[in-house]
Amino acid sequence: MNAAIIQARLSSSRLPGKIFLEVCGMSMLEHMITRVKRSKKIDEILIATSNNSADDLIEIWCKKHQVKCFRGPEQDVLKRYKLAKDFINADTIIRLGADSPLIDPKIIDDVLQTYEQNNFDFVSNLFPVEGRTYPDGVNVEVFSSKLLDIADFNAKKPSEREHVTFYFWMQPERFKIFRHDYPKDLSKFRFNLDYLQDFCLIRLVFEELFPKNNFFTLEDATDWLNNHPEVFKINNMIEPNQGWNKSFEEDKK
């Protein structure tokens, strides 16, 4: 079974409550779930949130919208993922973040197809980071249940426990890692929902494209931004991967 496990929480230090910010009459989380459901290859969708009482609202939202929800450790996201996949008995995990409201279901299916048709342990569209062609914020990672068990049993560093797949990333000699690339370089765009500037850009994209086509594509979004450089500039000064770098500093302590 192919299961999309979407990690989500409300206690973001950079933009608290970001997944419930609304545009075009829907929250960011609802937009994302609606788009993920368009995938032709995903069998199950699960929101993996934390046991922190601040995330009670996520569980309530999931019940209201009939989306499966699992709650686990807040900081040990790797353990949360391992318990979540056990909860639904998933064979293949598609890891997504709730800060990706512009995810395109075709991207999910393309990355998953690359995983299914080859003998790779781990396939994503973001790692190795250098030379990636997809925008940040439409990230997809695919790996097996068995691989997740291996990581959960062996990973010790704070960065590995917080970021789930870092244990694979750092051992290319042990695991067969492959990056699925887009035919052209769209890496200059940023679609992550981490800061207020990100929300301002994402909101404008939705307000322009959603009324015309509820399921606009990645190409639709990037084409529109290319024609509106003033919107593109709203968040293009944000340094990428700040959370990763913070975790690497924790490893040194």
mmCIF file of N, CA and C in Angstrom, residues 137-195:
data_model
loop_
_atom_site.group_PDB
_atom_site.id
_atom_site.type_symbol
_atom_site.label_atom_id
_atom_site.label_comp_id
_atom_site.label_asym_id
_atom_site.label_seq_id
_atom_site.Cartn_x
_atom_site.Cartn_y
_atom_site.Cartn_z
ATOM 1 N N GLY A 137 9.421 23.409 -1.655
ATOM 2 C CA GLY A 137 8.017 23.555 -1.300
ATOM 3 C C GLY A 137 7.084 22.637 -2.060
ATOM 4 N N VAL A 138 7.643 21.829 -2.954
ATOM 5 C CA VAL A 138 6.867 20.755 -3.590
ATOM 6 C C VAL A 138 7.656 19.454 -3.407
ATOM 7 N N ASN A 139 8.156 19.267 -2.192
ATOM 8 C CA ASN A 139 9.071 18.171 -1.901
ATOM 9 C C ASN A 139 8.333 16.844 -1.721
ATOM 10 N N VAL A 140 8.886 15.807 -2.335
ATOM 11 C CA VAL A 140 8.326 14.454 -2.244
ATOM 12 C C VAL A 140 9.477 13.491 -1.965
ATOM 13 N N GLU A 141 9.304 12.625 -0.966
ATOM 14 C CA GLU A 141 10.293 11.610 -0.645
ATOM 15 C C GLU A 141 9.591 10.254 -0.564
ATOM 16 N N VAL A 142 10.181 9.237 -1.167
ATOM 17 C CA VAL A 142 9.558 7.909 -1.224
ATOM 18 C C VAL A 142 10.559 6.857 -0.745
ATOM 19 N N PHE A 143 10.086 5.980 0.134
ATOM 20 C CA PHE A 143 10.939 4.918 0.664
ATOM 21 C C PHE A 143 10.050 3.824 1.256
ATOM 22 N N SER A 144 10.653 2.695 1.581
ATOM 23 C CA SER A 144 9.886 1.542 2.044
ATOM 24 C C SER A 144 9.680 1.558 3.557
ATOM 25 N N SER A 145 8.717 0.775 3.991
ATOM 26 C CA SER A 145 8.475 0.581 5.416
ATOM 27 C C SER A 145 9.714 -0.006 6.091
ATOM 28 N N LYS A 146 10.349 -0.957 5.430
ATOM 29 C CA LYS A 146 11.542 -1.592 5.985
ATOM 30 C C LYS A 146 12.659 -0.582 6.200
ATOM 31 N N LEU A 147 12.844 0.315 5.234
ATOM 32 C CA LEU A 147 13.897 1.322 5.356
ATOM 33 C C LEU A 147 13.613 2.264 6.527
ATOM 34 N N LEU A 148 12.361 2.604 6.721
ATOM 35 C CA LEU A 148 11.985 3.468 7.842
ATOM 36 C C LEU A 148 12.289 2.773 9.172
ATOM 37 N N ASP A 149 12.037 1.475 9.245
ATOM 38 C CA ASP A 149 12.357 0.710 10.455
ATOM 39 C C ASP A 149 13.864 0.737 10.734
ATOM 40 N N ILE A 150 14.654 0.593 9.683
ATOM 41 C CA ILE A 150 16.115 0.621 9.834
ATOM 42 C C ILE A 150 16.568 1.969 10.382
ATOM 43 N N ALA A 151 16.016 3.040 9.827
ATOM 44 C CA ALA A 151 16.382 4.381 10.278
ATOM 45 C C ALA A 151 15.973 4.601 11.725
ATOM 46 N N ASP A 152 14.769 4.206 12.070
ATOM 47 C CA ASP A 152 14.281 4.408 13.431
ATOM 48 C C ASP A 152 15.142 3.645 14.443
ATOM 49 N N PHE A 153 15.596 2.459 14.080
ATOM 50 C CA PHE A 153 16.391 1.639 14.997
ATOM 51 C C PHE A 153 17.803 2.202 15.174
ATOM 52 N N ASN A 154 18.352 2.771 14.106
ATOM 53 C CA ASN A 154 19.768 3.139 14.112
ATOM 54 C C ASN A 154 20.066 4.626 14.290
ATOM 55 N N ALA A 155 19.147 5.491 13.891
ATOM 56 C CA ALA A 155 19.434 6.929 13.897
ATOM 57 C C ALA A 155 19.590 7.457 15.323
ATOM 58 N N LYS A 156 20.647 8.206 15.564
ATOM 59 C CA LYS A 156 20.937 8.733 16.902
ATOM 60 C C LYS A 156 21.015 10.268 16.945
ATOM 61 N N LYS A 157 21.474 10.875 15.870
ATOM 62 C CA LYS A 157 21.706 12.321 15.872
ATOM 63 C C LYS A 157 20.380 13.093 15.910
ATOM 64 N N PRO A 158 20.369 14.263 16.569
ATOM 65 C CA PRO A 158 19.154 15.084 16.584
ATOM 66 C C PRO A 158 18.621 15.397 15.199
ATOM 67 N N SER A 159 19.513 15.655 14.242
ATOM 68 C CA SER A 159 19.070 15.981 12.879
ATOM 69 C C SER A 159 18.365 14.791 12.247
ATOM 70 N N GLU A 160 18.839 13.578 12.544
ATOM 71 C CA GLU A 160 18.248 12.370 11.979
ATOM 72 C C GLU A 160 16.889 12.058 12.593
ATOM 73 N N ARG A 161 16.726 12.372 13.862
ATOM 74 C CA ARG A 161 15.445 12.114 14.527
ATOM 75 C C ARG A 161 14.401 13.166 14.130
ATOM 76 N N GLU A 162 14.836 14.381 13.873
ATOM 77 C CA GLU A 162 13.896 15.460 13.553
ATOM 78 C C GLU A 162 13.477 15.449 12.088
ATOM 79 N N HIS A 163 14.374 15.104 11.191
ATOM 80 C CA HIS A 163 14.111 15.277 9.758
ATOM 81 C C HIS A 163 13.841 13.972 8.999
ATOM 82 N N VAL A 164 13.717 12.860 9.717
ATOM 83 C CA VAL A 164 13.225 11.583 9.209
ATOM 84 C C VAL A 164 14.160 10.923 8.197
ATOM 85 N N THR A 165 14.465 11.615 7.113
ATOM 86 C CA THR A 165 15.224 10.963 6.034
ATOM 87 C C THR A 165 16.703 11.325 6.026
ATOM 88 N N PHE A 166 17.161 12.136 6.965
ATOM 89 C CA PHE A 166 18.584 12.495 6.998
ATOM 90 C C PHE A 166 19.464 11.260 7.191
ATOM 91 N N TYR A 167 18.961 10.247 7.881
ATOM 92 C CA TYR A 167 19.741 9.029 8.092
ATOM 93 C C TYR A 167 20.092 8.375 6.753
ATOM 94 N N PHE A 168 19.160 8.425 5.792
ATOM 95 C CA PHE A 168 19.447 7.894 4.452
ATOM 96 C C PHE A 168 20.405 8.824 3.712
ATOM 97 N N TRP A 169 20.094 10.103 3.788
ATOM 98 C CA TRP A 169 20.851 11.099 3.033
ATOM 99 C C TRP A 169 22.349 10.999 3.291
ATOM 100 N N MET A 170 22.697 10.788 4.561
ATOM 101 C CA MET A 170 24.094 10.865 4.957
ATOM 102 C C MET A 170 24.871 9.569 4.718
ATOM 103 N N GLN A 171 24.217 8.569 4.134
ATOM 104 C CA GLN A 171 24.905 7.299 3.886
ATOM 105 C C GLN A 171 24.700 6.818 2.446
ATOM 106 N N PRO A 172 25.140 7.598 1.475
ATOM 107 C CA PRO A 172 24.953 7.209 0.070
ATOM 108 C C PRO A 172 25.729 5.951 -0.298
ATOM 109 N N GLU A 173 26.734 5.616 0.500
ATOM 110 C CA GLU A 173 27.488 4.389 0.234
ATOM 111 C C GLU A 173 26.702 3.144 0.674
ATOM 112 N N ARG A 174 25.738 3.332 1.558
ATOM 113 C CA ARG A 174 24.945 2.202 2.073
ATOM 114 C C ARG A 174 23.609 2.071 1.356
ATOM 115 N N PHE A 175 22.991 3.207 1.046
ATOM 116 C CA PHE A 175 21.653 3.187 0.450
ATOM 117 C C PHE A 175 21.704 3.696 -0.994
ATOM 118 N N LYS A 176 20.871 3.093 -1.821
ATOM 119 C CA LYS A 176 20.783 3.522 -3.221
ATOM 120 C C LYS A 176 19.805 4.685 -3.313
ATOM 121 N N ILE A 177 20.374 5.873 -3.464
ATOM 122 C CA ILE A 177 19.610 7.124 -3.436
ATOM 123 C C ILE A 177 19.536 7.694 -4.855
ATOM 124 N N PHE A 178 18.342 8.168 -5.219
ATOM 125 C CA PHE A 178 18.167 8.747 -6.551
ATOM 126 C C PHE A 178 17.309 10.000 -6.448
ATOM 127 N N ARG A 179 17.705 11.020 -7.200
ATOM 128 C CA ARG A 179 16.908 12.238 -7.260
ATOM 129 C C ARG A 179 16.174 12.313 -8.591
ATOM 130 N N HIS A 180 14.854 12.440 -8.517
ATOM 131 C CA HIS A 180 14.025 12.612 -9.714
ATOM 132 C C HIS A 180 13.982 14.108 -10.035
ATOM 133 N N ASP A 181 14.392 14.465 -11.248
ATOM 134 C CA ASP A 181 14.467 15.875 -11.636
ATOM 135 C C ASP A 181 13.362 16.271 -12.596
ATOM 136 N N TYR A 182 13.050 17.565 -12.582
ATOM 137 C CA TYR A 182 12.110 18.136 -13.542
ATOM 138 C C TYR A 182 12.868 18.421 -14.837
ATOM 139 N N PRO A 183 12.205 18.332 -15.993
ATOM 140 C CA PRO A 183 12.916 18.530 -17.266
ATOM 141 C C PRO A 183 13.585 19.890 -17.400
ATOM 142 N N LYS A 184 13.088 20.899 -16.702
ATOM 143 C CA LYS A 184 13.752 22.196 -16.737
ATOM 144 C C LYS A 184 13.951 22.697 -15.318
ATOM 145 N N ASP A 185 14.855 23.644 -15.167
ATOM 146 C CA ASP A 185 15.244 24.100 -13.838
ATOM 147 C C ASP A 185 14.244 25.142 -13.314
ATOM 148 N N LEU A 186 13.472 24.734 -12.297
ATOM 149 C CA LEU A 186 12.510 25.630 -11.647
ATOM 150 C C LEU A 186 12.930 25.934 -10.205
ATOM 151 N N SER A 187 14.198 25.682 -9.898
ATOM 152 C CA SER A 187 14.651 25.760 -8.509
ATOM 153 C C SER A 187 14.678 27.181 -7.947
ATOM 154 N N LYS A 188 14.557 28.191 -8.801
ATOM 155 C CA LYS A 188 14.579 29.567 -8.291
ATOM 156 C C LYS A 188 13.301 29.918 -7.538
ATOM 157 N N PHE A 189 12.239 29.138 -7.764
ATOM 158 C CA PHE A 189 10.959 29.429 -7.109
ATOM 159 C C PHE A 189 10.935 28.823 -5.707
ATOM 160 N N ARG A 190 10.202 29.478 -4.818
ATOM 161 C CA ARG A 190 10.063 29.003 -3.446
ATOM 162 C C ARG A 190 8.584 28.918 -3.111
ATOM 163 N N PHE A 191 8.102 27.690 -2.827
ATOM 164 C CA PHE A 191 6.699 27.472 -2.501
ATOM 165 C C PHE A 191 6.498 26.918 -1.083
ATOM 166 N N ASN A 192 7.549 26.936 -0.269
ATOM 167 C CA ASN A 192 7.413 26.549 1.129
ATOM 168 C C ASN A 192 6.534 27.547 1.873
ATOM 169 N N LEU A 193 5.789 27.062 2.858
ATOM 170 C CA LEU A 193 5.000 27.944 3.711
ATOM 171 C C LEU A 193 5.664 27.992 5.081
ATOM 172 N N ASP A 194 6.662 28.852 5.214
ATOM 173 C CA ASP A 194 7.401 28.985 6.475
ATOM 174 C C ASP A 194 7.295 30.371 7.083
ATOM 175 N N TYR A 195 7.183 31.388 6.240
ATOM 176 C CA TYR A 195 7.188 32.767 6.701
ATOM 177 C C TYR A 195 5.991 33.521 6.135
#
